[in-house]
Amino acid sequence: MDTMDTKVFDLRNEWTDLDEAAEILRQGGIVAFPTETVYGLGGVALNPEAVAKIYQAKGRPADNPMIVHISGLEEVGLLAEKIDGRLEILAQAFWPGPLTIILPKKESVPDLTTGGLATVAIRMPDCEIALELIRKTGAPLAAPSANISGRPSPTQGQHVENDLLGKVDGIILGDNCKVGIESTVLDLSGKEPVILRPGTVTKEELSLVLGEEVLVASDQVGQTGDGLDRPKSPGTKYTHYSPKADMVVLQGNRPLVLGEIEKIKKERLSPHGVKVLDFGEKTSKEAARVFFSQLRSADQEDVDLIIAIAPENQDSVGLALMNRMLKAAGNNFKIIE
Ligand code: TXA
Ligand code: MG
């Protein structure tokens, strides 16, 4: 039902002011915009009608809460209750940047924004377009990733146009996202800080800055947790992406993995063939930047099997990437030895 007239604001080569986009948001409309992680689909966080439109456009289950984006630290006070000293320390070190912090919510934050939870997720994005849009709107923006639910997160303006043209009021096109995977989600609402979703801000960095051990929720796919048994981030229970093709993640000694891939290719009679996602010599950060866009390419090329080679570098960013790979593959994972 692509019936809406979507206004496209192209800021890829030239900056234009964001007054019109901000006005759409103030009127309760929804507008997609770039951030440094992935593109977001925004609406005014304190306006439940705007938030309802976001769920509808994405086809997202309404119990999956949204991240609220701010442009200045003082906006936290509009959203969160019981702001503790750890927030300021983390904001100083990581904001603006790819870290989302969960705090007890103010009553004024609509249940729809937080999926009925008593907490709210907050992040200050490191992207001038996003920050200026929030400032001009004059209100924090709820924004999940700007993809149709079940498709890879969009890291380029073109991805957003493919998914949301005709379904939203506006799309702002900016640079390709430099981080490429979604923010680290850190829960500060309990006694101990807990990572609910891994990202490029790592457990080690967070622990160092806070001067205390940061835990990792044990139910994270592809991540050995700290044995914590607590409710996970609601979003982690949904399959994030099921490519049209089958997908498998292979891990092991590189020559053995490459040998296995040759074997798999030989055994298949398929017309469309196999796409291999191999990040080879890339650092974990470089690999994370391009992963989602490679998944989208695989869909376009209409392959019937995607083989992803697990990131060689199993540092924390490598594990965050592995988490996305395993989700995309529906946990289809093989160790080659
Ligand atoms: O990098 C990002 O975080 C991007 C950009 C646009 O900022 N946004 C993003 O939003 O990835 P989304 O909606 O696709 O993912 C938000 C995640 C979900 O897993 C959701 O369940 C979790 O954050 N979340 C949000 N609010 C929460 C809360 N109050 N408690 C626990 N988890 C929460
Ligand atoms: Mg998402």
Short mmCIF file of N, CA and C in Angstrom, two decimals, residues 6-77:
data_model
loop_
_atom_site.label_atom_id
_atom_site.label_comp_id
_atom_site.label_asym_id
_atom_site.label_seq_id
_atom_site.Cartn_x
_atom_site.Cartn_y
_atom_site.Cartn_z
N THR A 6 6.06 10.68 -0.53
CA THR A 6 7.26 10.81 0.30
C THR A 6 8.14 11.94 -0.22
N LYS A 7 8.43 12.89 0.63
CA LYS A 7 9.29 14.01 0.24
C LYS A 7 10.75 13.58 0.48
N VAL A 8 11.57 13.64 -0.58
CA VAL A 8 12.98 13.24 -0.43
C VAL A 8 13.88 14.47 -0.34
N PHE A 9 14.67 14.52 0.72
CA PHE A 9 15.63 15.63 0.91
C PHE A 9 17.02 15.06 0.67
N ASP A 10 17.66 15.49 -0.41
CA ASP A 10 18.96 14.91 -0.77
C ASP A 10 20.10 15.80 -0.28
N LEU A 11 20.74 15.38 0.80
CA LEU A 11 21.85 16.17 1.34
C LEU A 11 23.19 15.47 1.09
N ARG A 12 23.23 14.60 0.08
CA ARG A 12 24.45 13.81 -0.13
C ARG A 12 25.60 14.67 -0.64
N ASN A 13 25.28 15.62 -1.52
CA ASN A 13 26.37 16.43 -2.06
C ASN A 13 26.34 17.86 -1.57
N GLU A 14 25.21 18.26 -1.08
CA GLU A 14 25.04 19.66 -0.74
C GLU A 14 24.12 19.77 0.47
N TRP A 15 24.50 20.58 1.44
CA TRP A 15 23.67 20.76 2.63
C TRP A 15 22.50 21.66 2.30
N THR A 16 21.30 21.25 2.65
CA THR A 16 20.17 22.18 2.57
C THR A 16 19.56 22.22 3.97
N ASP A 17 18.88 23.31 4.29
CA ASP A 17 18.42 23.39 5.68
C ASP A 17 17.30 22.39 5.92
N LEU A 18 17.11 22.05 7.18
CA LEU A 18 16.21 20.95 7.52
C LEU A 18 14.86 21.45 8.05
N ASP A 19 14.54 22.72 7.74
CA ASP A 19 13.31 23.30 8.28
C ASP A 19 12.06 22.52 7.88
N GLU A 20 12.00 22.14 6.61
CA GLU A 20 10.78 21.47 6.13
C GLU A 20 10.64 20.08 6.76
N ALA A 21 11.76 19.34 6.83
CA ALA A 21 11.73 18.01 7.45
C ALA A 21 11.32 18.12 8.91
N ALA A 22 11.87 19.14 9.60
CA ALA A 22 11.54 19.33 11.02
C ALA A 22 10.06 19.68 11.19
N GLU A 23 9.55 20.47 10.25
CA GLU A 23 8.13 20.84 10.33
C GLU A 23 7.23 19.61 10.17
N ILE A 24 7.60 18.72 9.24
CA ILE A 24 6.84 17.46 9.07
C ILE A 24 6.80 16.71 10.39
N LEU A 25 7.96 16.63 11.06
CA LEU A 25 8.03 15.91 12.34
C LEU A 25 7.18 16.59 13.41
N ARG A 26 7.28 17.93 13.48
CA ARG A 26 6.48 18.65 14.49
C ARG A 26 4.99 18.43 14.29
N GLN A 27 4.59 18.23 13.01
CA GLN A 27 3.17 18.00 12.70
C GLN A 27 2.75 16.55 12.96
N GLY A 28 3.68 15.73 13.46
CA GLY A 28 3.33 14.34 13.76
C GLY A 28 3.66 13.37 12.64
N GLY A 29 4.39 13.83 11.63
CA GLY A 29 4.79 12.94 10.53
C GLY A 29 6.04 12.14 10.88
N ILE A 30 6.44 11.24 9.97
CA ILE A 30 7.64 10.43 10.20
C ILE A 30 8.65 10.62 9.05
N VAL A 31 9.92 10.74 9.43
CA VAL A 31 10.97 11.08 8.48
C VAL A 31 12.20 10.20 8.75
N ALA A 32 12.72 9.55 7.71
CA ALA A 32 13.95 8.76 7.85
C ALA A 32 15.16 9.67 7.73
N PHE A 33 16.19 9.38 8.51
CA PHE A 33 17.39 10.23 8.51
C PHE A 33 18.64 9.39 8.77
N PRO A 34 19.80 9.88 8.30
CA PRO A 34 21.03 9.13 8.54
C PRO A 34 21.52 9.28 9.97
N THR A 35 22.23 8.27 10.47
CA THR A 35 23.03 8.41 11.69
C THR A 35 24.37 7.76 11.36
N GLU A 36 25.30 7.75 12.31
CA GLU A 36 26.59 7.12 12.02
C GLU A 36 26.51 5.59 12.03
N THR A 37 25.46 5.02 12.65
CA THR A 37 25.36 3.55 12.73
C THR A 37 24.59 3.01 11.53
N VAL A 38 23.28 3.26 11.53
CA VAL A 38 22.41 2.88 10.41
C VAL A 38 21.38 4.01 10.29
N TYR A 39 20.64 4.05 9.18
CA TYR A 39 19.59 5.06 9.06
C TYR A 39 18.47 4.76 10.05
N GLY A 40 17.84 5.84 10.57
CA GLY A 40 16.72 5.68 11.50
C GLY A 40 15.44 6.22 10.88
N LEU A 41 14.31 5.72 11.36
CA LEU A 41 13.01 6.25 10.93
C LEU A 41 12.39 6.97 12.12
N GLY A 42 12.37 8.33 12.05
CA GLY A 42 12.06 9.13 13.22
C GLY A 42 10.66 9.69 13.27
N GLY A 43 10.20 9.86 14.51
CA GLY A 43 8.98 10.58 14.83
C GLY A 43 9.17 11.18 16.21
N VAL A 44 8.40 12.21 16.55
CA VAL A 44 8.56 12.83 17.87
C VAL A 44 8.23 11.80 18.96
N ALA A 45 9.21 11.58 19.86
CA ALA A 45 9.13 10.47 20.82
C ALA A 45 7.97 10.62 21.80
N LEU A 46 7.59 11.87 22.09
CA LEU A 46 6.53 12.09 23.08
C LEU A 46 5.15 12.14 22.44
N ASN A 47 5.09 11.92 21.13
CA ASN A 47 3.82 11.93 20.41
C ASN A 47 3.43 10.50 20.00
N PRO A 48 2.51 9.87 20.73
CA PRO A 48 2.18 8.47 20.46
C PRO A 48 1.63 8.24 19.05
N GLU A 49 0.98 9.26 18.47
CA GLU A 49 0.47 9.05 17.11
C GLU A 49 1.59 8.93 16.09
N ALA A 50 2.63 9.75 16.30
CA ALA A 50 3.79 9.66 15.41
C ALA A 50 4.46 8.29 15.57
N VAL A 51 4.59 7.85 16.82
CA VAL A 51 5.26 6.57 17.07
C VAL A 51 4.45 5.42 16.46
N ALA A 52 3.12 5.52 16.54
CA ALA A 52 2.27 4.48 15.93
C ALA A 52 2.52 4.39 14.43
N LYS A 53 2.74 5.56 13.79
CA LYS A 53 3.01 5.54 12.34
C LYS A 53 4.33 4.82 12.02
N ILE A 54 5.30 4.96 12.92
CA ILE A 54 6.58 4.27 12.69
C ILE A 54 6.39 2.75 12.69
N TYR A 55 5.69 2.26 13.72
CA TYR A 55 5.45 0.81 13.79
C TYR A 55 4.75 0.33 12.51
N GLN A 56 3.78 1.13 12.08
CA GLN A 56 3.01 0.72 10.93
C GLN A 56 3.85 0.70 9.66
N ALA A 57 4.64 1.74 9.44
CA ALA A 57 5.45 1.82 8.22
C ALA A 57 6.47 0.69 8.16
N LYS A 58 7.04 0.33 9.31
CA LYS A 58 8.06 -0.72 9.34
C LYS A 58 7.45 -2.12 9.36
N GLY A 59 6.17 -2.20 9.74
CA GLY A 59 5.58 -3.51 9.97
C GLY A 59 6.21 -4.17 11.17
N ARG A 60 6.43 -3.36 12.23
CA ARG A 60 7.16 -3.82 13.40
C ARG A 60 6.20 -4.16 14.54
N PRO A 61 6.45 -5.26 15.26
CA PRO A 61 5.59 -5.59 16.41
C PRO A 61 5.65 -4.47 17.44
N ALA A 62 4.50 -4.10 17.99
CA ALA A 62 4.43 -2.92 18.85
C ALA A 62 4.99 -3.14 20.25
N ASP A 63 5.46 -4.37 20.55
CA ASP A 63 6.10 -4.56 21.86
C ASP A 63 7.62 -4.42 21.76
N ASN A 64 8.09 -4.01 20.60
CA ASN A 64 9.54 -3.84 20.43
C ASN A 64 9.87 -2.36 20.57
N PRO A 65 10.47 -1.97 21.70
CA PRO A 65 10.62 -0.54 22.00
C PRO A 65 11.62 0.18 21.10
N MET A 66 11.53 1.49 21.11
CA MET A 66 12.36 2.31 20.22
C MET A 66 13.45 3.04 20.98
N ILE A 67 14.49 3.39 20.27
CA ILE A 67 15.54 4.21 20.84
C ILE A 67 15.17 5.68 20.61
N VAL A 68 15.30 6.49 21.66
CA VAL A 68 14.99 7.91 21.53
C VAL A 68 16.30 8.68 21.33
N HIS A 69 16.33 9.49 20.28
CA HIS A 69 17.55 10.21 19.90
C HIS A 69 17.50 11.65 20.39
N ILE A 70 18.59 12.08 21.00
CA ILE A 70 18.65 13.45 21.54
C ILE A 70 19.83 14.20 20.91
N SER A 71 19.80 15.54 21.04
CA SER A 71 20.89 16.34 20.48
C SER A 71 21.72 17.01 21.58
N GLY A 72 21.26 16.93 22.83
CA GLY A 72 22.01 17.53 23.94
C GLY A 72 21.70 16.79 25.22
N LEU A 73 22.66 16.79 26.13
CA LEU A 73 22.52 16.01 27.36
C LEU A 73 21.32 16.45 28.20
N GLU A 74 20.98 17.75 28.12
CA GLU A 74 19.86 18.25 28.93
C GLU A 74 18.53 17.58 28.55
N GLU A 75 18.45 17.05 27.32
CA GLU A 75 17.20 16.40 26.89
C GLU A 75 16.93 15.09 27.64
N VAL A 76 17.98 14.51 28.25
CA VAL A 76 17.77 13.27 29.02
C VAL A 76 16.71 13.50 30.09
N GLY A 77 16.73 14.70 30.68
CA GLY A 77 15.79 15.03 31.75
C GLY A 77 14.33 14.99 31.31
#
